[in-house]
C-alpha cells in the first residue's frame, strides 16, 4: 500500500484504546482459540501502542514471552512505556517493517489485529508468517469488514456533516491502498494452512461518547488525505463536530461499529 493512513499521535493512541475496548471480547476469544496460554511464546505483528500487547503479556505470564513488532517508533515507545508501567517484563519490542523482519526462532502463535488490512499482499504475508510458527502452533488474525464500517449506524442519527466526515475516512483509506475485503478474505487465506475457526462481532457502543470513536478516526486520516491531495482534506473540523454531536446526547445514544472477523 502507499502508506499507513492513520497518523501517529496521542489522539490516535486514545482512539486505539477505545477501539481495543470495543473488540476486547472477540480478541480474547481469538487468542484463547489460538492456544495462547501461560508459557507461550507469541509474535505480535503490528502492535501499535500496545493494546493487545498488554493482553498477551498477561496471558503468557512470567514464563512466556511476547515479541511485539511495529514500524512506527513513536507507537513502539508508547507501547514499551505502557507495558513497563503495568509491571510486565516478558515483552520485547522490535522496530521493523514486515518485509524487513526475520525472526531467529519459531513461535507457539503468531497474531495480528487490524494488521493484514494494511499489507500489500495478505496472502504472501501469511505464507511468510507461516514459516515462523512451530509445528502444532497457530496463526490468528482479527480484521474488519471495511465497507460496513464506513456505513456505521448512529442513533439518534448523526448530522449530515458527521456522516460526510465518516465517509471521508473510507475514501482516504481506500486511496491509501488498504485491503477492504478481509472480513471474507481472511478465512479463505488461512484455510490453506489447516482447519480454521472463525468468529465475528460488531458490538454496539452505548452512550454519548461512543460517537468519538468514528470521529477521532477522521482526525487520524486527515494528514494522509493532505498527502494524497484530497480537496476535502481540511473540510472536517473534528472538534466542532464532536461539540455539536455531544450536545443533547445521552446514554441512549448507540453507535454501530464495523463488523470484525477473527480467524485462527
mmCIF file of C-alpha atoms in Angstrom, residues 27-226:
data_model
loop_
_atom_site.group_PDB
_atom_site.id
_atom_site.type_symbol
_atom_site.label_atom_id
_atom_site.label_comp_id
_atom_site.label_asym_id
_atom_site.label_seq_id
_atom_site.Cartn_x
_atom_site.Cartn_y
_atom_site.Cartn_z
ATOM 1 C CA UNK A 27 -9.797 -10.562 20.852
ATOM 2 C CA UNK A 28 -9.886 -12.768 23.946
ATOM 3 C CA UNK A 29 -11.820 -15.437 22.071
ATOM 4 C CA UNK A 30 -9.304 -15.388 19.227
ATOM 5 C CA UNK A 31 -6.265 -15.651 21.486
ATOM 6 C CA UNK A 32 -7.828 -18.450 23.505
ATOM 7 C CA UNK A 33 -8.678 -20.312 20.305
ATOM 8 C CA UNK A 34 -5.117 -19.831 19.098
ATOM 9 C CA UNK A 35 -3.845 -21.548 22.238
ATOM 10 C CA UNK A 36 -2.180 -18.532 23.851
ATOM 11 C CA UNK A 37 -1.618 -19.537 27.477
ATOM 12 C CA UNK A 38 0.925 -19.312 30.292
ATOM 13 C CA UNK A 39 4.371 -20.136 28.951
ATOM 14 C CA UNK A 40 3.526 -19.425 25.301
ATOM 15 C CA UNK A 41 5.971 -17.624 23.030
ATOM 16 C CA UNK A 42 3.961 -15.262 20.851
ATOM 17 C CA UNK A 43 4.865 -12.962 17.971
ATOM 18 C CA UNK A 44 2.576 -9.960 17.587
ATOM 19 C CA UNK A 45 2.629 -8.191 14.223
ATOM 20 C CA UNK A 46 1.690 -4.515 14.123
ATOM 21 C CA UNK A 47 1.481 -3.968 17.872
ATOM 22 C CA UNK A 48 0.895 -0.191 17.563
ATOM 23 C CA UNK A 49 0.681 1.396 21.028
ATOM 24 C CA UNK A 50 0.337 -1.927 22.802
ATOM 25 C CA UNK A 51 -3.339 -2.580 23.493
ATOM 26 C CA UNK A 52 -3.213 -6.255 22.503
ATOM 27 C CA UNK A 53 0.392 -6.496 23.713
ATOM 28 C CA UNK A 54 -0.738 -5.862 27.285
ATOM 29 C CA UNK A 55 -3.342 -8.599 26.985
ATOM 30 C CA UNK A 56 -0.810 -11.024 25.531
ATOM 31 C CA UNK A 57 1.690 -10.255 28.284
ATOM 32 C CA UNK A 58 -0.901 -11.095 30.924
ATOM 33 C CA UNK A 59 -1.941 -14.312 29.159
ATOM 34 C CA UNK A 60 1.542 -15.775 28.630
ATOM 35 C CA UNK A 61 2.670 -14.833 32.139
ATOM 36 C CA UNK A 62 6.220 -14.617 33.507
ATOM 37 C CA UNK A 63 7.189 -17.952 31.938
ATOM 38 C CA UNK A 64 6.104 -16.841 28.466
ATOM 39 C CA UNK A 65 7.360 -14.226 26.027
ATOM 40 C CA UNK A 66 5.868 -11.741 23.600
ATOM 41 C CA UNK A 67 7.805 -10.287 20.672
ATOM 42 C CA UNK A 68 5.896 -7.198 19.521
ATOM 43 C CA UNK A 69 6.755 -5.722 16.127
ATOM 44 C CA UNK A 70 5.779 -2.375 14.625
ATOM 45 C CA UNK A 71 7.287 0.020 12.114
ATOM 46 C CA UNK A 72 6.348 3.223 13.970
ATOM 47 C CA UNK A 73 8.951 4.204 16.613
ATOM 48 C CA UNK A 74 6.511 6.535 18.410
ATOM 49 C CA UNK A 75 3.974 3.745 18.774
ATOM 50 C CA UNK A 76 6.643 1.330 19.996
ATOM 51 C CA UNK A 77 7.848 3.833 22.591
ATOM 52 C CA UNK A 78 4.279 4.285 23.830
ATOM 53 C CA UNK A 79 3.746 0.518 23.958
ATOM 54 C CA UNK A 80 7.005 -0.073 25.818
ATOM 55 C CA UNK A 81 6.121 2.570 28.399
ATOM 56 C CA UNK A 82 2.664 1.083 28.939
ATOM 57 C CA UNK A 83 3.970 -2.464 29.435
ATOM 58 C CA UNK A 84 6.676 -1.232 31.789
ATOM 59 C CA UNK A 85 4.186 0.812 33.797
ATOM 60 C CA UNK A 86 1.966 -2.279 34.018
ATOM 61 C CA UNK A 87 4.873 -4.239 35.504
ATOM 62 C CA UNK A 88 5.438 -6.676 32.623
ATOM 63 C CA UNK A 89 8.973 -7.886 31.901
ATOM 64 C CA UNK A 90 8.047 -10.533 29.322
ATOM 65 C CA UNK A 91 7.736 -8.321 26.227
ATOM 66 C CA UNK A 92 10.446 -7.405 23.734
ATOM 67 C CA UNK A 93 9.739 -4.739 21.132
ATOM 68 C CA UNK A 94 11.181 -4.756 17.631
ATOM 69 C CA UNK A 95 11.153 -1.786 15.251
ATOM 70 C CA UNK A 96 10.718 -3.285 11.793
ATOM 71 C CA UNK A 97 8.523 -3.462 8.742
ATOM 72 C CA UNK A 98 7.197 -6.933 7.955
ATOM 73 C CA UNK A 99 9.237 -7.030 4.735
ATOM 74 C CA UNK A 100 12.455 -6.489 6.704
ATOM 75 C CA UNK A 101 11.666 -8.661 9.705
ATOM 76 C CA UNK A 102 13.093 -12.174 10.006
ATOM 77 C CA UNK A 103 12.906 -13.828 13.437
ATOM 78 C CA UNK A 104 15.647 -16.166 14.572
ATOM 79 C CA UNK A 105 13.238 -18.690 16.098
ATOM 80 C CA UNK A 106 9.710 -20.010 15.782
ATOM 81 C CA UNK A 107 6.663 -19.281 17.950
ATOM 82 C CA UNK A 108 3.709 -21.051 19.503
ATOM 83 C CA UNK A 109 1.465 -18.412 17.955
ATOM 84 C CA UNK A 110 1.752 -15.517 15.526
ATOM 85 C CA UNK A 111 -1.037 -12.975 15.904
ATOM 86 C CA UNK A 112 -2.133 -9.654 14.464
ATOM 87 C CA UNK A 113 -5.082 -7.334 14.897
ATOM 88 C CA UNK A 114 -6.095 -4.929 12.112
ATOM 89 C CA UNK A 115 -2.734 -5.757 10.537
ATOM 90 C CA UNK A 116 -3.333 -7.529 7.214
ATOM 91 C CA UNK A 117 -5.701 -4.696 6.307
ATOM 92 C CA UNK A 118 -2.609 -2.581 5.653
ATOM 93 C CA UNK A 119 -0.377 -5.203 3.986
ATOM 94 C CA UNK A 120 0.087 -5.039 0.217
ATOM 95 C CA UNK A 121 -0.423 -8.780 -0.284
ATOM 96 C CA UNK A 122 -2.095 -10.560 2.662
ATOM 97 C CA UNK A 123 -1.691 -13.985 1.040
ATOM 98 C CA UNK A 124 2.051 -13.521 0.599
ATOM 99 C CA UNK A 125 2.398 -12.115 4.119
ATOM 100 C CA UNK A 126 0.605 -15.068 5.706
ATOM 101 C CA UNK A 127 2.674 -17.527 3.647
ATOM 102 C CA UNK A 128 5.823 -15.919 5.029
ATOM 103 C CA UNK A 129 4.489 -15.755 8.571
ATOM 104 C CA UNK A 130 3.507 -19.434 8.485
ATOM 105 C CA UNK A 131 7.212 -20.353 8.425
ATOM 106 C CA UNK A 132 7.632 -18.760 11.839
ATOM 107 C CA UNK A 133 5.086 -20.997 13.567
ATOM 108 C CA UNK A 134 6.183 -24.094 15.480
ATOM 109 C CA UNK A 135 4.694 -27.450 14.451
ATOM 110 C CA UNK A 136 1.336 -27.602 16.168
ATOM 111 C CA UNK A 137 1.319 -23.846 16.656
ATOM 112 C CA UNK A 138 -1.180 -21.355 15.276
ATOM 113 C CA UNK A 139 -1.734 -18.132 13.377
ATOM 114 C CA UNK A 140 -4.543 -15.793 14.386
ATOM 115 C CA UNK A 141 -5.710 -12.517 12.869
ATOM 116 C CA UNK A 142 -8.553 -10.123 13.575
ATOM 117 C CA UNK A 143 -9.638 -7.901 10.679
ATOM 118 C CA UNK A 144 -12.661 -5.793 9.767
ATOM 119 C CA UNK A 145 -15.442 -5.637 7.221
ATOM 120 C CA UNK A 146 -14.294 -2.256 5.984
ATOM 121 C CA UNK A 147 -17.341 -1.197 3.999
ATOM 122 C CA UNK A 148 -19.705 -1.954 6.862
ATOM 123 C CA UNK A 149 -17.505 0.246 8.996
ATOM 124 C CA UNK A 150 -17.771 3.181 6.631
ATOM 125 C CA UNK A 151 -21.536 2.933 6.842
ATOM 126 C CA UNK A 152 -21.686 2.559 10.614
ATOM 127 C CA UNK A 153 -25.044 3.490 12.075
ATOM 128 C CA UNK A 154 -25.547 6.053 14.833
ATOM 129 C CA UNK A 155 -28.769 6.557 16.773
ATOM 130 C CA UNK A 156 -30.147 9.150 17.215
ATOM 131 C CA UNK A 157 -28.952 9.930 13.685
ATOM 132 C CA UNK A 158 -25.800 11.996 13.335
ATOM 133 C CA UNK A 159 -25.762 15.241 11.404
ATOM 134 C CA UNK A 160 -25.153 15.179 7.628
ATOM 135 C CA UNK A 161 -21.753 16.776 8.299
ATOM 136 C CA UNK A 162 -20.776 13.939 10.632
ATOM 137 C CA UNK A 163 -21.950 11.345 8.121
ATOM 138 C CA UNK A 164 -19.863 13.007 5.399
ATOM 139 C CA UNK A 165 -16.850 13.005 7.703
ATOM 140 C CA UNK A 166 -17.192 9.269 8.393
ATOM 141 C CA UNK A 167 -17.494 8.515 4.675
ATOM 142 C CA UNK A 168 -14.344 10.618 4.220
ATOM 143 C CA UNK A 169 -12.445 8.069 6.346
ATOM 144 C CA UNK A 170 -13.289 5.349 3.863
ATOM 145 C CA UNK A 171 -12.314 7.427 0.848
ATOM 146 C CA UNK A 172 -8.892 8.212 2.301
ATOM 147 C CA UNK A 173 -8.154 4.668 3.399
ATOM 148 C CA UNK A 174 -9.132 3.216 0.037
ATOM 149 C CA UNK A 175 -6.931 5.727 -1.759
ATOM 150 C CA UNK A 176 -4.085 4.824 0.605
ATOM 151 C CA UNK A 177 -4.338 1.240 -0.653
ATOM 152 C CA UNK A 178 -5.900 -0.778 2.164
ATOM 153 C CA UNK A 179 -7.434 -4.213 1.589
ATOM 154 C CA UNK A 180 -11.170 -3.654 2.124
ATOM 155 C CA UNK A 181 -12.470 -7.218 1.788
ATOM 156 C CA UNK A 182 -10.553 -9.007 4.538
ATOM 157 C CA UNK A 183 -13.647 -9.967 6.522
ATOM 158 C CA UNK A 184 -14.346 -12.652 3.932
ATOM 159 C CA UNK A 185 -10.828 -12.968 2.569
ATOM 160 C CA UNK A 186 -9.131 -13.808 5.864
ATOM 161 C CA UNK A 187 -10.710 -17.241 6.499
ATOM 162 C CA UNK A 188 -10.074 -18.147 2.857
ATOM 163 C CA UNK A 189 -6.378 -17.318 3.253
ATOM 164 C CA UNK A 190 -5.954 -19.333 6.449
ATOM 165 C CA UNK A 191 -7.707 -22.477 5.163
ATOM 166 C CA UNK A 192 -4.557 -23.179 3.142
ATOM 167 C CA UNK A 193 -2.729 -23.954 6.395
ATOM 168 C CA UNK A 194 -5.184 -26.150 8.246
ATOM 169 C CA UNK A 195 -8.583 -26.146 9.904
ATOM 170 C CA UNK A 196 -9.855 -22.665 10.617
ATOM 171 C CA UNK A 197 -12.158 -21.353 13.314
ATOM 172 C CA UNK A 198 -13.946 -18.057 12.683
ATOM 173 C CA UNK A 199 -15.960 -15.723 14.865
ATOM 174 C CA UNK A 200 -17.412 -12.332 14.062
ATOM 175 C CA UNK A 201 -18.565 -9.473 16.235
ATOM 176 C CA UNK A 202 -19.942 -5.953 15.899
ATOM 177 C CA UNK A 203 -20.644 -4.945 19.494
ATOM 178 C CA UNK A 204 -22.834 -1.873 19.790
ATOM 179 C CA UNK A 205 -21.350 1.038 21.719
ATOM 180 C CA UNK A 206 -23.613 2.914 24.128
ATOM 181 C CA UNK A 207 -23.571 6.454 25.448
ATOM 182 C CA UNK A 208 -22.982 9.881 24.018
ATOM 183 C CA UNK A 209 -19.215 9.493 23.889
ATOM 184 C CA UNK A 210 -19.428 6.394 21.689
ATOM 185 C CA UNK A 211 -19.551 8.752 18.730
ATOM 186 C CA UNK A 212 -15.964 9.790 19.485
ATOM 187 C CA UNK A 213 -14.547 6.566 18.032
ATOM 188 C CA UNK A 214 -15.559 7.187 14.397
ATOM 189 C CA UNK A 215 -14.997 10.943 14.586
ATOM 190 C CA UNK A 216 -11.498 10.631 16.027
ATOM 191 C CA UNK A 217 -10.649 8.401 13.052
ATOM 192 C CA UNK A 218 -11.435 11.416 10.852
ATOM 193 C CA UNK A 219 -8.706 13.339 12.663
ATOM 194 C CA UNK A 220 -6.274 10.458 12.243
ATOM 195 C CA UNK A 221 -6.667 10.141 8.454
ATOM 196 C CA UNK A 222 -6.570 13.890 7.734
ATOM 197 C CA UNK A 223 -2.751 14.116 7.348
ATOM 198 C CA UNK A 224 -2.869 11.244 4.834
ATOM 199 C CA UNK A 225 -5.704 12.998 2.990
ATOM 200 C CA UNK A 226 -3.481 16.053 2.603
#
